[in-house]
Amino acid sequence: MAPTSPVSGPAIYGSRYRPLVAQLLLVEDDAAIRGALIRALTELGHAVASSPGAMAALRQVLEAPPDLVLLDLGLPDLEGSEALRMIRAVSAVPVVVITARDDETEIIRVLDAGADDYVIKPIRAVLRRADQTDATRAGPLEVGGLRLDSGAYVATLDGTALDLSRREFDLLHYLAMHAGRVVARRDLLTHVWRMPYGGADKTVDVHISWLRRKLGETAQQPRYLHTVRGVGVKLTAPS
C-alpha cells in the first residue's frame, strides 16, 4: 500500500521516498482565516496541517516536521514571536510570519528572531477571495458547446466527454472564466501553474496545443482557442 500523508491522504513520493508535495503547517487561531488559507493553499497543490495555538504547533514541528511553517503572531496561548524562538531552538524549518500587523519595528523584531520572511495578510481580502472562489466554482461554465464542471472535474464538448489531465482542465477552466477576453501567458502561468512568468517558457504553448488537439481544432483553423500573437490566448464560442 502506498504511504499516506497524515493531513491530506495519499502522498506523492519521488526518489528515496521524499514527498514531492510540500507539507505546510499553518498556525492561525482565527477559524475563518485558517479555513480560507487552507483552501487556498490546498488549491495550489500543497498538503496543509494546521494548529490554532503555538504549543500544539511546536509539538507538530517535533513529531512530523513540515517543509514550511506559516506562523501568525496573534496566538491565544503564546506570543507568536516567542513561538518563533521556540521553533528555532529545535528546528531549522523555514518560517514565514503571516500577520495583520504592519509596524516596521515588529517586522525587524520577528526577522531578528529567526523568521525567513514576513507577509502582511489582508484579512478581509483573503475571506473575500475565498468566497469569490467558492462562488465561481459553484456552477458549470458553458462556452458554445463546451461545458466545464469544476466540482466534478468533468469537461464535455457537444455532449462528449473530453479526456483532460488535471492541468489541461485547470487551463481550460481559467480561460472559460475569462471567455471572450485575451488572457496573457504570464497570467496563465501565475494562476494555473502558480509560477513566475519566464520569457522563454513554452509551457502554455504546449498545453494549448494539446487542448486544441482534444477540441478537434488546429492553430491554423481555431474554433475555441485563439492565439493573439505577442499578447495571449482567448477562448470564444465558434461563430
Short mmCIF file of C-alpha atoms in Angstrom, two decimals:
data_model
loop_
_atom_site.label_atom_id
_atom_site.label_comp_id
_atom_site.label_asym_id
_atom_site.label_seq_id
_atom_site.Cartn_x
_atom_site.Cartn_y
_atom_site.Cartn_z
CA MET A 1 0.00 0.00 0.00
CA ALA A 2 1.28 3.50 -0.85
CA PRO A 3 2.35 5.68 2.08
CA THR A 4 -0.19 8.29 3.12
CA SER A 5 0.08 11.84 4.36
CA PRO A 6 -1.39 12.49 7.84
CA VAL A 7 -3.04 15.66 6.56
CA SER A 8 -4.35 15.07 3.05
CA GLY A 9 -4.48 11.42 2.04
CA PRO A 10 -2.04 9.68 -0.31
CA ALA A 11 1.25 11.49 -0.72
CA ILE A 12 3.26 11.62 -3.92
CA TYR A 13 6.77 10.32 -3.47
CA GLY A 14 9.91 10.79 -5.52
CA SER A 15 13.34 9.23 -5.29
CA ARG A 16 14.28 7.85 -1.90
CA TYR A 17 10.69 8.38 -0.71
CA ARG A 18 10.98 12.16 -0.40
CA PRO A 19 7.46 13.65 -0.75
CA LEU A 20 7.06 15.83 -3.83
CA VAL A 21 4.05 17.63 -2.31
CA ALA A 22 5.10 20.45 0.03
CA GLN A 23 4.00 19.78 3.61
CA LEU A 24 2.90 23.04 5.25
CA LEU A 25 1.99 23.79 8.85
CA LEU A 26 -0.38 26.73 9.26
CA VAL A 27 -0.51 28.24 12.75
CA GLU A 28 -3.56 30.54 12.90
CA ASP A 29 -6.13 30.93 15.70
CA ASP A 30 -8.92 32.57 13.66
CA ALA A 31 -11.06 29.71 12.30
CA ALA A 32 -12.39 31.69 9.31
CA ILE A 33 -8.94 32.87 8.24
CA ARG A 34 -7.47 29.41 8.86
CA GLY A 35 -10.13 27.76 6.70
CA ALA A 36 -9.70 30.28 3.87
CA LEU A 37 -5.92 29.88 3.86
CA ILE A 38 -6.13 26.09 3.98
CA ARG A 39 -8.44 26.06 0.97
CA ALA A 40 -6.21 28.48 -0.97
CA LEU A 41 -3.01 26.57 -0.17
CA THR A 42 -4.60 23.20 -0.93
CA GLU A 43 -5.74 24.50 -4.33
CA LEU A 44 -2.09 25.37 -5.00
CA GLY A 45 -1.25 21.68 -4.55
CA HIS A 46 0.18 21.76 -1.03
CA ALA A 47 -0.62 19.42 1.87
CA VAL A 48 -1.67 21.55 4.83
CA ALA A 49 -1.74 20.71 8.53
CA SER A 50 -2.97 23.38 10.90
CA SER A 51 -2.94 24.39 14.53
CA PRO A 52 -4.84 27.15 16.37
CA GLY A 53 -2.12 27.51 19.02
CA ALA A 54 1.63 27.76 19.47
CA MET A 55 2.27 24.81 21.79
CA ALA A 56 0.35 22.33 19.64
CA ALA A 57 2.24 23.66 16.61
CA LEU A 58 5.58 23.15 18.36
CA ARG A 59 4.65 19.51 19.04
CA GLN A 60 3.80 19.05 15.35
CA VAL A 61 7.14 20.52 14.30
CA LEU A 62 8.89 17.97 16.52
CA GLU A 63 6.73 14.94 15.69
CA ALA A 64 6.02 15.49 11.97
CA PRO A 65 8.46 18.13 10.66
CA PRO A 66 6.87 20.18 7.84
CA ASP A 67 8.64 21.76 4.88
CA LEU A 68 7.41 25.23 5.85
CA VAL A 69 5.66 26.87 8.80
CA LEU A 70 3.23 29.75 8.26
CA LEU A 71 3.03 31.45 11.65
CA ASP A 72 0.51 34.01 12.84
CA LEU A 73 1.71 36.33 15.62
CA GLY A 74 -1.57 36.83 17.49
CA LEU A 75 -1.94 33.40 19.08
CA PRO A 76 -4.05 32.72 22.20
CA ASP A 77 -1.56 30.65 24.23
CA LEU A 78 1.77 32.26 23.39
CA GLU A 79 3.01 35.38 21.61
CA GLY A 80 3.94 34.48 18.05
CA SER A 81 7.47 35.87 18.29
CA GLU A 82 8.11 33.72 21.36
CA ALA A 83 6.71 30.71 19.50
CA LEU A 84 9.12 31.51 16.69
CA ARG A 85 12.08 31.48 19.10
CA MET A 86 10.95 28.10 20.46
CA ILE A 87 10.66 26.64 16.95
CA ARG A 88 14.12 27.99 16.10
CA ALA A 89 15.54 26.33 19.21
CA VAL A 90 14.55 22.87 17.97
CA SER A 91 14.29 23.13 14.17
CA ALA A 92 15.73 24.87 11.12
CA VAL A 93 12.42 24.61 9.24
CA PRO A 94 11.68 27.75 7.16
CA VAL A 95 9.16 30.01 8.92
CA VAL A 96 7.09 32.69 7.20
CA VAL A 97 5.29 35.00 9.61
CA ILE A 98 1.79 35.95 8.43
CA THR A 99 0.03 38.69 10.34
CA ALA A 100 -2.14 41.79 10.02
CA ARG A 101 0.50 43.88 11.84
CA ASP A 102 2.47 46.22 9.60
CA ASP A 103 4.71 48.02 12.08
CA GLU A 104 8.29 48.26 10.80
CA THR A 105 9.76 47.69 14.26
CA GLU A 106 7.71 44.50 14.57
CA ILE A 107 8.90 43.28 11.18
CA ILE A 108 12.54 43.76 12.19
CA ARG A 109 11.89 42.05 15.53
CA VAL A 110 10.47 38.84 14.04
CA LEU A 111 13.14 38.69 11.34
CA ASP A 112 15.79 39.02 14.04
CA ALA A 113 14.04 36.25 15.97
CA GLY A 114 14.59 33.87 13.07
CA ALA A 115 11.74 34.32 10.59
CA ASP A 116 12.66 33.68 6.97
CA ASP A 117 10.07 36.09 5.65
CA TYR A 118 7.20 38.28 6.76
CA VAL A 119 3.85 38.62 4.95
CA ILE A 120 1.22 41.16 5.94
CA LYS A 121 -2.12 39.44 5.39
CA PRO A 122 -5.10 41.44 4.16
CA ILE A 123 -7.69 39.53 6.20
CA ARG A 124 -10.80 40.86 4.50
CA ALA A 125 -9.29 40.25 1.08
CA VAL A 126 -8.45 36.63 1.97
CA LEU A 127 -12.01 35.95 3.07
CA ARG A 128 -13.50 37.82 0.11
CA ARG A 129 -11.30 35.92 -2.33
CA ALA A 130 -12.28 32.61 -0.72
CA ASP A 131 -15.97 33.49 -1.06
CA GLN A 132 -15.48 34.51 -4.70
CA THR A 133 -13.60 31.29 -5.44
CA ASP A 134 -16.39 29.19 -3.96
CA ALA A 135 -18.99 31.18 -5.92
CA THR A 136 -17.03 30.82 -9.17
CA ARG A 137 -16.70 27.08 -8.75
CA ALA A 138 -20.33 26.62 -7.67
CA GLY A 139 -21.78 26.02 -11.15
CA PRO A 140 -20.65 24.70 -14.53
CA LEU A 141 -19.25 27.07 -17.16
CA GLU A 142 -20.52 26.93 -20.74
CA VAL A 143 -18.88 28.42 -23.82
CA GLY A 144 -20.63 27.33 -27.01
CA GLY A 145 -20.73 23.53 -26.94
CA LEU A 146 -18.02 23.39 -24.29
CA ARG A 147 -19.17 22.65 -20.73
CA LEU A 148 -16.86 22.58 -17.68
CA ASP A 149 -17.99 21.32 -14.28
CA SER A 150 -15.21 22.21 -11.83
CA GLY A 151 -16.89 20.42 -8.93
CA ALA A 152 -16.75 17.08 -10.73
CA TYR A 153 -13.71 17.95 -12.87
CA VAL A 154 -15.64 16.95 -15.99
CA ALA A 155 -15.39 18.66 -19.37
CA THR A 156 -17.64 17.88 -22.33
CA LEU A 157 -17.72 19.14 -25.90
CA ASP A 158 -21.09 18.90 -27.65
CA GLY A 159 -22.10 16.31 -25.05
CA THR A 160 -18.98 14.14 -25.45
CA ALA A 161 -16.61 13.84 -22.50
CA LEU A 162 -13.10 15.20 -23.01
CA ASP A 163 -10.13 13.22 -21.69
CA LEU A 164 -8.21 16.04 -19.99
CA SER A 165 -5.37 15.99 -17.49
CA ARG A 166 -5.78 18.00 -14.29
CA ARG A 167 -3.61 20.80 -15.70
CA GLU A 168 -5.43 20.84 -19.02
CA PHE A 169 -8.76 21.12 -17.22
CA ASP A 170 -7.49 23.93 -14.99
CA LEU A 171 -6.16 25.81 -18.01
CA LEU A 172 -9.39 25.42 -19.97
CA HIS A 173 -11.46 26.35 -16.91
CA TYR A 174 -9.45 29.53 -16.32
CA LEU A 175 -9.85 30.54 -19.96
CA ALA A 176 -13.58 29.80 -19.75
CA MET A 177 -13.84 32.03 -16.67
CA HIS A 178 -12.47 34.83 -18.87
CA ALA A 179 -14.22 33.82 -22.09
CA GLY A 180 -14.10 36.45 -24.81
CA ARG A 181 -11.05 38.16 -23.30
CA VAL A 182 -7.40 37.74 -24.19
CA VAL A 183 -5.52 36.21 -21.25
CA ALA A 184 -1.78 36.89 -21.13
CA ARG A 185 0.57 33.91 -20.86
CA ARG A 186 2.11 35.37 -17.71
CA ASP A 187 -1.36 35.39 -16.11
CA LEU A 188 -1.88 31.75 -17.05
CA LEU A 189 1.50 30.81 -15.57
CA THR A 190 0.63 32.70 -12.40
CA HIS A 191 -2.94 31.46 -11.87
CA VAL A 192 -2.86 27.98 -13.41
CA TRP A 193 0.75 26.88 -12.87
CA ARG A 194 1.40 29.12 -9.82
CA MET A 195 4.82 30.04 -11.13
CA PRO A 196 6.55 33.28 -12.20
CA TYR A 197 6.49 34.20 -15.85
CA GLY A 198 9.56 33.31 -17.91
CA GLY A 199 10.02 34.78 -21.37
CA ALA A 200 11.37 31.53 -22.88
CA ASP A 201 8.83 29.30 -21.16
CA LYS A 202 6.82 27.22 -23.67
CA THR A 203 4.65 25.52 -21.06
CA VAL A 204 1.49 27.40 -22.01
CA ASP A 205 2.01 26.90 -25.75
CA VAL A 206 2.50 23.15 -25.32
CA HIS A 207 -0.67 22.75 -23.24
CA ILE A 208 -2.67 24.92 -25.62
CA SER A 209 -1.51 22.66 -28.45
CA TRP A 210 -2.67 19.58 -26.52
CA LEU A 211 -6.03 21.20 -25.80
CA ARG A 212 -6.51 22.13 -29.45
CA ARG A 213 -5.97 18.51 -30.44
CA LYS A 214 -8.59 17.35 -27.95
CA LEU A 215 -11.02 20.06 -29.05
CA GLY A 216 -10.61 18.95 -32.67
CA GLU A 217 -9.00 22.12 -33.96
CA THR A 218 -5.63 23.45 -35.07
CA ALA A 219 -3.72 26.69 -34.71
CA GLN A 220 -4.36 27.36 -38.41
CA GLN A 221 -8.10 26.64 -38.06
CA PRO A 222 -9.08 27.51 -34.47
CA ARG A 223 -12.63 27.10 -33.21
CA TYR A 224 -12.40 27.82 -29.48
CA LEU A 225 -8.78 28.70 -28.74
CA HIS A 226 -7.48 31.78 -30.49
CA THR A 227 -3.88 32.93 -30.10
CA VAL A 228 -3.26 36.67 -30.22
CA ARG A 229 0.38 36.96 -31.22
CA GLY A 230 2.52 38.68 -28.60
CA VAL A 231 -0.42 39.02 -26.20
CA GLY A 232 -2.00 35.74 -25.12
CA VAL A 233 -4.89 33.33 -25.66
CA LYS A 234 -8.64 33.88 -25.96
CA LEU A 235 -11.41 31.29 -25.55
CA THR A 236 -14.57 32.06 -27.54
CA ALA A 237 -17.55 30.11 -28.82
CA PRO A 238 -17.41 29.26 -32.53
CA SER A 239 -19.32 31.74 -34.65
#
